Tab-separated table of C-alpha atoms in Angstrom:
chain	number	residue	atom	x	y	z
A	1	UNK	CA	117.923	75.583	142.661
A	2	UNK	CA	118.978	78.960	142.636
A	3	UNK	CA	120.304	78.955	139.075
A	4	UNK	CA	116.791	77.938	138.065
A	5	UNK	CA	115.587	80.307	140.200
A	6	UNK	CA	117.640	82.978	138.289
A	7	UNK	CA	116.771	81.795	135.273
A	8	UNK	CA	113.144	81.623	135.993
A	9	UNK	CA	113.839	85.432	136.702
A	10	UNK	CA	115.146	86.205	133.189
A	11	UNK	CA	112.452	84.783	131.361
A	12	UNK	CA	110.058	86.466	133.092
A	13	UNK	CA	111.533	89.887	132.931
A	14	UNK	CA	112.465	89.101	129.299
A	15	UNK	CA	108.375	88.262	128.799
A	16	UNK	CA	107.454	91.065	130.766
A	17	UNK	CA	109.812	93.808	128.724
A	18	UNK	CA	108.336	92.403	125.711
A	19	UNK	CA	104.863	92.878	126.837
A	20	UNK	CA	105.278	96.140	127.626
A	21	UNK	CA	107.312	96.853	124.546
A	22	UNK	CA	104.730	94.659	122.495
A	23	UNK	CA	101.896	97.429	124.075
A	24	UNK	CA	103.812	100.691	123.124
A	25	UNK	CA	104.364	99.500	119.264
A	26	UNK	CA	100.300	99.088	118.883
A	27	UNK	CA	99.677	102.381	121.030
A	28	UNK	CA	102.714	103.813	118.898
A	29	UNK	CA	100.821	102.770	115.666
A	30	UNK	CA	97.140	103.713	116.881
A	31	UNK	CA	97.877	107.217	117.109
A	32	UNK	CA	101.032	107.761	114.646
A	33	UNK	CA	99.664	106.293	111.258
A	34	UNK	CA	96.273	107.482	111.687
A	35	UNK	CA	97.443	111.270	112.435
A	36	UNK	CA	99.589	110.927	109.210
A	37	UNK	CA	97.090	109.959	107.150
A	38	UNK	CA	94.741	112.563	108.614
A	39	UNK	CA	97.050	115.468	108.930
A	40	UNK	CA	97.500	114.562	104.673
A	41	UNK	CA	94.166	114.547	103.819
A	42	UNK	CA	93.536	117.680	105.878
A	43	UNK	CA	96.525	119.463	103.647
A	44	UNK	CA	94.853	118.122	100.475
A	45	UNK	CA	94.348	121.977	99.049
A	46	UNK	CA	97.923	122.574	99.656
A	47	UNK	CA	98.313	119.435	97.234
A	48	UNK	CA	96.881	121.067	94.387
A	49	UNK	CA	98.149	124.856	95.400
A	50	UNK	CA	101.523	123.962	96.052
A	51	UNK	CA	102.165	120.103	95.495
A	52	UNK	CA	105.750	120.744	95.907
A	53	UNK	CA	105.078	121.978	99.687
A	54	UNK	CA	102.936	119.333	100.168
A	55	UNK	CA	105.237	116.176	99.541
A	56	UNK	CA	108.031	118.573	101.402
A	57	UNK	CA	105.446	118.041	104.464
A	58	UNK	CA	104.498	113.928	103.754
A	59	UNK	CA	108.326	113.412	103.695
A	60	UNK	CA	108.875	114.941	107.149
A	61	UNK	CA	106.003	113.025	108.469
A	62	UNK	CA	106.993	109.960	106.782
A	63	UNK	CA	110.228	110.317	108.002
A	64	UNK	CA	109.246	110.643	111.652
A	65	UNK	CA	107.563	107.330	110.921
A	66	UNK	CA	110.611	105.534	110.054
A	67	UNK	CA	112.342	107.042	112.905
A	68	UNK	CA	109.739	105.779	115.315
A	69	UNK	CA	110.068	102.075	114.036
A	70	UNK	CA	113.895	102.712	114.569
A	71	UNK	CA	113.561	103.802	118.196
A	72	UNK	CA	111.741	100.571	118.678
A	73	UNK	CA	115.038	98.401	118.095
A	74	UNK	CA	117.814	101.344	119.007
A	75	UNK	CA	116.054	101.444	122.796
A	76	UNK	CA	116.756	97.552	122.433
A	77	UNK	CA	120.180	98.073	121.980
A	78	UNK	CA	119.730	97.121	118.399
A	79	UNK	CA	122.672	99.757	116.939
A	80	UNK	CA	124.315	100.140	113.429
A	81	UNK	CA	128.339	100.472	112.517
A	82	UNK	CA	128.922	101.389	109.328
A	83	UNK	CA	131.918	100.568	106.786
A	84	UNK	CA	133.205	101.930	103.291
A	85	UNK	CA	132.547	104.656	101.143
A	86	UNK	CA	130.349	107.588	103.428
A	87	UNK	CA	127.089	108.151	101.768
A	88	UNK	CA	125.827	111.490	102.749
A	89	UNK	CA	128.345	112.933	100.446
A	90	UNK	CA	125.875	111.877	97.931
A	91	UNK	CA	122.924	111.800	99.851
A	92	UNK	CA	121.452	115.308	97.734
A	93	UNK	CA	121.881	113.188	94.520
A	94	UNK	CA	119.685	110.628	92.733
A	95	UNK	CA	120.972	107.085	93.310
A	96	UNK	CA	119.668	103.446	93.531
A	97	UNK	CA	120.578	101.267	96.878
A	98	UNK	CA	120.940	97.175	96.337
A	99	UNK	CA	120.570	95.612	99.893
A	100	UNK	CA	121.094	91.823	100.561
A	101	UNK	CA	118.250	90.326	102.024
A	102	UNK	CA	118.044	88.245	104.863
A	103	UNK	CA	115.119	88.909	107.026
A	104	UNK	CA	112.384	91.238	108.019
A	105	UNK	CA	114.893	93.346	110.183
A	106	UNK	CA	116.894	94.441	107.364
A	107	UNK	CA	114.303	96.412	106.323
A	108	UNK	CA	114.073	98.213	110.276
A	109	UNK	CA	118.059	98.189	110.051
A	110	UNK	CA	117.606	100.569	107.439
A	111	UNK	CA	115.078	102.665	108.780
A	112	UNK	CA	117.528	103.436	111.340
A	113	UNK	CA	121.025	104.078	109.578
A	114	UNK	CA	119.725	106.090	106.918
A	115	UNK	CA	118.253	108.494	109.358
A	116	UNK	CA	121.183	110.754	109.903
A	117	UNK	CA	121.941	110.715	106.160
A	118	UNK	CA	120.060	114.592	105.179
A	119	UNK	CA	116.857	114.684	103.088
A	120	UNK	CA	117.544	110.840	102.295
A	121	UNK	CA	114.451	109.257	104.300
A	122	UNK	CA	111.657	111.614	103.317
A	123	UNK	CA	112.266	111.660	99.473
A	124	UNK	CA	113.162	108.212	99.300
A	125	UNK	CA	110.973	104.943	97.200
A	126	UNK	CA	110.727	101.678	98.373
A	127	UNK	CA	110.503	98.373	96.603
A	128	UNK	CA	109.087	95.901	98.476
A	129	UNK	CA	107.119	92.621	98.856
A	130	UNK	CA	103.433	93.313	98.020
A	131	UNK	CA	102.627	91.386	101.097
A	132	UNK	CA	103.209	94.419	103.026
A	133	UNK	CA	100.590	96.499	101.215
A	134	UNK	CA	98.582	94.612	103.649
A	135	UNK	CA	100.266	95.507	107.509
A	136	UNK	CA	99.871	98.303	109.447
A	137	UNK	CA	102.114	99.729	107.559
A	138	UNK	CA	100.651	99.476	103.814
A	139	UNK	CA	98.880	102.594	103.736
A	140	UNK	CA	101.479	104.881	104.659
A	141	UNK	CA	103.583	103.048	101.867
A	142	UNK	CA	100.893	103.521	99.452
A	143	UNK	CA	100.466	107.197	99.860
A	144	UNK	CA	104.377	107.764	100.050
A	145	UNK	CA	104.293	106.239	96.266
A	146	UNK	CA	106.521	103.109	97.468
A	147	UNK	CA	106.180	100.345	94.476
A	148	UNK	CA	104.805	96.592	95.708
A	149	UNK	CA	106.163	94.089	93.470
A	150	UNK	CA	104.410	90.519	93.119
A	151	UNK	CA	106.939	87.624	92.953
A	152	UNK	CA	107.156	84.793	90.979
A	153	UNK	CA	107.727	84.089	87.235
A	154	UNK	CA	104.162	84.310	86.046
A	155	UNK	CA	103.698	88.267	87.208
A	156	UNK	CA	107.243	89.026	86.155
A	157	UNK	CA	107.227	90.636	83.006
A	158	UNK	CA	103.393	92.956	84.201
A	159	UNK	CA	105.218	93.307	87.204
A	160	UNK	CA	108.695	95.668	85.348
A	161	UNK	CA	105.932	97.347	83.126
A	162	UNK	CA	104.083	98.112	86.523
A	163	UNK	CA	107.250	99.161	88.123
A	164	UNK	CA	108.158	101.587	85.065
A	165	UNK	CA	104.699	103.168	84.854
A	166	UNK	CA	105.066	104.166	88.856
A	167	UNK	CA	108.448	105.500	88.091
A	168	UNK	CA	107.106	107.693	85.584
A	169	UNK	CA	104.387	108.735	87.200
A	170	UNK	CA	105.402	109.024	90.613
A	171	UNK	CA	109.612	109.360	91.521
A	172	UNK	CA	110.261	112.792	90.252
A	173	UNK	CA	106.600	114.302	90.804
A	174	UNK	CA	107.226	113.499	94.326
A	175	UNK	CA	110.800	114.354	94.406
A	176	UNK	CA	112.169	111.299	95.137
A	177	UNK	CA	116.006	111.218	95.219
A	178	UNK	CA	116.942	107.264	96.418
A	179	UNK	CA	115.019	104.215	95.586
A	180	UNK	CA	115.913	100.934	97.578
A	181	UNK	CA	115.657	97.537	96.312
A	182	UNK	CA	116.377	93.830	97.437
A	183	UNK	CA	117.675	92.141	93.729
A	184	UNK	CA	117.525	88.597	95.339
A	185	UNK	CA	113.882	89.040	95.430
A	186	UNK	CA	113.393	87.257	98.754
A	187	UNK	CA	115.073	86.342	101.772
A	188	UNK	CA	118.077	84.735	102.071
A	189	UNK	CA	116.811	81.238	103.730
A	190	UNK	CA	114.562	81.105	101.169
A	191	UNK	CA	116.133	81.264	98.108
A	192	UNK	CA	119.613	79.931	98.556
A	193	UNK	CA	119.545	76.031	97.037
A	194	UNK	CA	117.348	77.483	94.028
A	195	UNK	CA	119.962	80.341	93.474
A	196	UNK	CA	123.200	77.526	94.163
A	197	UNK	CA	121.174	74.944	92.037
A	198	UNK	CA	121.458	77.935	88.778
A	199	UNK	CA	124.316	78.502	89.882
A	200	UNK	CA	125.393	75.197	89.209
A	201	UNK	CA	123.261	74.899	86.145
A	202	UNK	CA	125.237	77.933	84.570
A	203	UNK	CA	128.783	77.292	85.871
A	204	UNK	CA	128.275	80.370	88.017
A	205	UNK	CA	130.158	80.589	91.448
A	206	UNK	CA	128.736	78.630	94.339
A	207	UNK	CA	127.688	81.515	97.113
A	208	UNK	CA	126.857	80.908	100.575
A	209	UNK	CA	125.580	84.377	102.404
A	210	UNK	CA	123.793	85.782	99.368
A	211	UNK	CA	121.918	84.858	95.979
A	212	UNK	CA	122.400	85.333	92.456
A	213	UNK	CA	120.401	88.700	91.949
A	214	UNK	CA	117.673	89.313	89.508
A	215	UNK	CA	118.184	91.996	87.053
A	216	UNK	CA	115.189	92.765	86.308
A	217	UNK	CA	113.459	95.397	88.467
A	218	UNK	CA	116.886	96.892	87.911
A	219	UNK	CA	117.260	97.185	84.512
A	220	UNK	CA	113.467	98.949	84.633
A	221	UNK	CA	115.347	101.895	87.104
A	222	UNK	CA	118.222	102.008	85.081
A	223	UNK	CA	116.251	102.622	82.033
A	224	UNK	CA	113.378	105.042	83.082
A	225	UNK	CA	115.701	107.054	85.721
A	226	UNK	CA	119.288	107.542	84.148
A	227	UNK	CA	119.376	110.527	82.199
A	228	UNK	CA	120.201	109.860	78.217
A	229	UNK	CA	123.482	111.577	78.358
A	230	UNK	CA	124.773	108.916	80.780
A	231	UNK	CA	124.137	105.781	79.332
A	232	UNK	CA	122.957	106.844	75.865
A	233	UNK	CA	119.229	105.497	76.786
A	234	UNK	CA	116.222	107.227	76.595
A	235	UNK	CA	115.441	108.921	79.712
A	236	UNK	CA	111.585	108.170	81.905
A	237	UNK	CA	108.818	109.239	79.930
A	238	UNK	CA	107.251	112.559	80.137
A	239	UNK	CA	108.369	112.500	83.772
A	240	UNK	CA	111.804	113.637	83.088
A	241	UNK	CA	111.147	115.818	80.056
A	242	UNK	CA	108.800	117.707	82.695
A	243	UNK	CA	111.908	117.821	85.044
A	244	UNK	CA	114.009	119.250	83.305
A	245	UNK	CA	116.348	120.448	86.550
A	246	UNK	CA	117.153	116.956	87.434
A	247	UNK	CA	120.603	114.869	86.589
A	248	UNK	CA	118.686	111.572	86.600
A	249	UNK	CA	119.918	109.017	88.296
A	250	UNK	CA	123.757	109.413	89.228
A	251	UNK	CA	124.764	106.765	91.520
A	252	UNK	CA	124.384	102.919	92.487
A	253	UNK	CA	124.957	102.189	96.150
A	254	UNK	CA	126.244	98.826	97.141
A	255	UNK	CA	124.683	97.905	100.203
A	256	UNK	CA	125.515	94.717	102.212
A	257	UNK	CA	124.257	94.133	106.040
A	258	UNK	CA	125.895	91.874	107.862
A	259	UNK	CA	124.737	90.398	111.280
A	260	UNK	CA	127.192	88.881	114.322
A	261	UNK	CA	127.216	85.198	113.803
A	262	UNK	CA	125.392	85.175	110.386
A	263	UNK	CA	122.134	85.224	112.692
A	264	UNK	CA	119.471	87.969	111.399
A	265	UNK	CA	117.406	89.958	113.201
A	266	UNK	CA	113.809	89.697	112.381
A	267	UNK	CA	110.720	92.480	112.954
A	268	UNK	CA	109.264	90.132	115.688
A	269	UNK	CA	112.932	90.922	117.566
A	270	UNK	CA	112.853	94.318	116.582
A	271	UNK	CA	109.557	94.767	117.876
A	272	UNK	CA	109.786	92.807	121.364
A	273	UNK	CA	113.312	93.228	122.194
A	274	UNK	CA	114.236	89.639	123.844
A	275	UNK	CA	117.423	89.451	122.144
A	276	UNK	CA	120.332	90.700	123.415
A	277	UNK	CA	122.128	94.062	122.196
A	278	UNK	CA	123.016	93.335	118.766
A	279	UNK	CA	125.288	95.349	116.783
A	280	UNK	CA	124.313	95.420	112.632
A	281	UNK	CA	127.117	96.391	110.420
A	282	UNK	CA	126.500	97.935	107.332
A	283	UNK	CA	128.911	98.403	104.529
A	284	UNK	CA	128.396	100.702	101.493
A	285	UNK	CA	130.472	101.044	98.142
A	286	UNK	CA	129.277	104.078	95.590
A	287	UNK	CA	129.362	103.060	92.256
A	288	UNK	CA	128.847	106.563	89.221
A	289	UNK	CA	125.935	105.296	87.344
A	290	UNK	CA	127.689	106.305	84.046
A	291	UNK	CA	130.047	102.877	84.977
A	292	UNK	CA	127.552	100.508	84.982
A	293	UNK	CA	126.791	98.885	81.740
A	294	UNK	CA	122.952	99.539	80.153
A	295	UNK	CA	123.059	96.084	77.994
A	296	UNK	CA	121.090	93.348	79.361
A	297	UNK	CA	123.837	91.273	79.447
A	298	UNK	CA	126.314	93.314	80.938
A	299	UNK	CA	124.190	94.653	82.942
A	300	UNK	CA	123.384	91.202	84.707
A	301	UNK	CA	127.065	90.437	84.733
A	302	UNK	CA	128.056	93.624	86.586
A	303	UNK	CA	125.114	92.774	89.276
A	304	UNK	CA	126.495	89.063	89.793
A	305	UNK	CA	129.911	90.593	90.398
A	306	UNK	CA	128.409	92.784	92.919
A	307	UNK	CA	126.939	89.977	94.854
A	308	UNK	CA	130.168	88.059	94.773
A	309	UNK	CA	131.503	90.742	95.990
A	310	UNK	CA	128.949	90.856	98.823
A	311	UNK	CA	130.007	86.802	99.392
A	312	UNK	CA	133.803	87.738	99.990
A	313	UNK	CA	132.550	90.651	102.238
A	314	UNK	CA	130.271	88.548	104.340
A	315	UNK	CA	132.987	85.408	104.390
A	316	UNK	CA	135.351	88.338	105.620
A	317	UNK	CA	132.828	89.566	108.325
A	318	UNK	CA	132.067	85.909	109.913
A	319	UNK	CA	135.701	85.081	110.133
A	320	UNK	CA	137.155	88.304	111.481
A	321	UNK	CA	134.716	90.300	112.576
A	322	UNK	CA	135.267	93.147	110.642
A	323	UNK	CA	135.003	94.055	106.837
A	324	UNK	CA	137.905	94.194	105.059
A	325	UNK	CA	139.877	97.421	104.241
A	326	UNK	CA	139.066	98.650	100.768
A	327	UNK	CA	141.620	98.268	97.892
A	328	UNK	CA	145.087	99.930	98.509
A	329	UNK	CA	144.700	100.725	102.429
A	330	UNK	CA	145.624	98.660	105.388
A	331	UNK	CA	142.715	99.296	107.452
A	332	UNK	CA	139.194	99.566	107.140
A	333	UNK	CA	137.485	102.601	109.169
A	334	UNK	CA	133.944	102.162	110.874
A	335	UNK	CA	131.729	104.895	112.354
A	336	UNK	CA	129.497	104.432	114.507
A	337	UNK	CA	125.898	105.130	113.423
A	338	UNK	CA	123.625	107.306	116.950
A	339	UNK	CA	120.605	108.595	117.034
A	340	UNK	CA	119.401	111.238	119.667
A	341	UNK	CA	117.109	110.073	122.421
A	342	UNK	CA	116.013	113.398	122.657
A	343	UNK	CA	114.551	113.311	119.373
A	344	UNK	CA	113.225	110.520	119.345
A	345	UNK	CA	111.370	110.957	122.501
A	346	UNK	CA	110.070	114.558	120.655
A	347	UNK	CA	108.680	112.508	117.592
A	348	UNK	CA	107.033	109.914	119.433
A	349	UNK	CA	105.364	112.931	122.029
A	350	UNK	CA	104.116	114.468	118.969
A	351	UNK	CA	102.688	111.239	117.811
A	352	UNK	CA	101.080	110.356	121.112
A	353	UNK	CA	99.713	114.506	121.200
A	354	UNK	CA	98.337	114.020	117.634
A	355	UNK	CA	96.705	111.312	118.120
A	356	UNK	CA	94.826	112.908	121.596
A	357	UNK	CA	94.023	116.075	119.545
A	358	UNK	CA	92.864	114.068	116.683
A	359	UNK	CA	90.481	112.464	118.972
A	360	UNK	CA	89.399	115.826	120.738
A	361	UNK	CA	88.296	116.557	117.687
A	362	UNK	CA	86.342	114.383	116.685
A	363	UNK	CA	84.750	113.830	119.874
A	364	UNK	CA	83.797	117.846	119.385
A	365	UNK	CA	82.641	116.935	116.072
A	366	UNK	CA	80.239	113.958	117.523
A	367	UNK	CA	79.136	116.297	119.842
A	368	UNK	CA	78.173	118.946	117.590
A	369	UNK	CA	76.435	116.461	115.001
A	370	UNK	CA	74.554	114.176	117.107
């Protein structure tokens, strides 16, 4: 009786921290996405005065944004160790990040680890799901200039002319230094047997804790963002011409997150908190851009040896614990990723005071008018 009794006692603090943590997020988001969007539109003269200040500003805000969906799983106990090569030594520099994708939460994981990494968060471009065009979050994306990509064979090929028209209209206009992008094209769950079933097909190597990449959305950066004296290419358009300050595109970063027990965290987690502290590790590797291969067919072999690569770094991680030192050493060094609570808490009080003196004023407004 009185283990029941305890665990009738869990569950219903569990529900009730949830409830309450389920309450903040949609409080969080009434009053921090509208002020962003407002507090941009009210700058709009600074857009066309000074566009450079402007997007300076939207990053900071944007920023802020991520860091308040990262408080939502670091107050959870949801933290980040990180493993390999250290990436704010390039974190001034143009690069492309490939992330394995397993769920929703990878997307929050970053959000959180790529906070402490410099200017990295407010100039960087998403690539994501066009589904979330459509969440609470799709009009902040939008007006950051993050690309939604449809899936599925019949959009593919509009889909990479889309995706090279927003690059040239939108990454160094914005000055946009990383761009982020899941090559599997879905989750993990999702796409294994038709990735092992290629696989197969192909006599490519049978993988377990990732998919065989797509190369195309890839190819698209490589072409439009590498400048020609790299890879011999032509470089994006009028964009860079216009540019004429930037290296292009120098570096490909390796991404692969790794959860305890191969079991992902999800948004729904990240969001309500009933799982228990979880610790994410994330491992990076920097490739120079100038090593990775601009033929089509190159080019996709280089990515599939990346993602096998990924498969004997996960298989390492779910049997030890622990990523494996890198080539030549005998041990591999984490760090522990932290954020400060004390900023945190100062982001989401601005939010919250935006959002009352947002109201204020229209209220005055009202007032005046009517």
């Amino acid at each position: 009786m009185a283990v029941t009794l305890e665990r009738a006692r869990r569950v219903g603090y569990t529900c009730l921290k949830a409830l309450l943590r389920f309450a903040f997020m949609v409080a969080n988001n009434l009053v921090a996405i509208p002020s962003y969007v407002l507090y941009l539109i009210v700058l709009q003269p600074l857009r066309i005065l000074d566009s450079k200040s402007f997007w300076y500003i939207e990053g900071v805000l944007f920023k802020w944004l991520l860091a308040m969906v990262a408080s939502w799983g670091w107050w959870a106990g949801y933290t980040v160790v990180e493993w390999g090569d250290d990436v704010k030594a390039v974190s001034e520099d143009e690069a492309m990040v490939l992330v394995n994708h397993q769920a929703t939460g990878d997307v929050c994981t970053l959000m959180m680890c790529l906070q402490d990494k410099g200017t990295v968060v407010r100039q960087m471009m998403w690539l994501m799901d066009h589904i979330f065009k459509y969440t609470n979050f799709g009009i902040v994306s939008l007006i950051h200039g993050d690309f939604f990509i449809r899936q599925g064979r019949t959009h593919r090929d509009q889909q990479l002319v889309l995706l090279k028209e927003h690059l040239e209209k939108y990454y160094r206009s914005r000055n946009r230094k990383w761009i982020v992008l899941f090559p599997e094209g879905g989750f993990l769950r999702k796409r294994r047997e038709t990735s092992q079933a290629f696989a197969k097909k192909n006599n490519l190597p049978f993988l377990k804790h990732v998919t065989l990449p797509r190369i195309g959305a890839t190819q698209v950066i490589l072409k439009t963002l590498v400048a020609p004296q790299e890879n011999g290419t032509p470089s994006g358009g009028d964009a860079v011409r216009k540019e004429s300050k930037s290296k292009g595109l120098q570096w490909v970063i390796d991404t692969t997150i790794a959860y305890p027990k191969a079991e992902p965290i999800d948004i729904q987690t990240w969001i309500l908190g009933y799982r228990q502290p979880t610790v994410t590790h994330v491992h990076y590797r920097i490739f120079p851009v100038k090593d990775v291969p601009a033929e089509p067919e190159a080019l996709t072999n280089w990515l599939y040896q990346r993602f096998i690569e990924k498969e004997d770094l996960l298989t390492h991680f779910y049997e030890t614990g622990a990523f494996p030192p890198p080539k030549g050493q005998t041990k591999a060094i984490s760090r522990e990723m932290t954020l400060s609570n004390l900023w945190l808490v100062a982001i989401q009080s601005f939010a919250f005071l935006s959002g009352g003196m947002w109201y204020c004023l229209f209220q005055y407004l009202y007032h005046c008018l009517f």
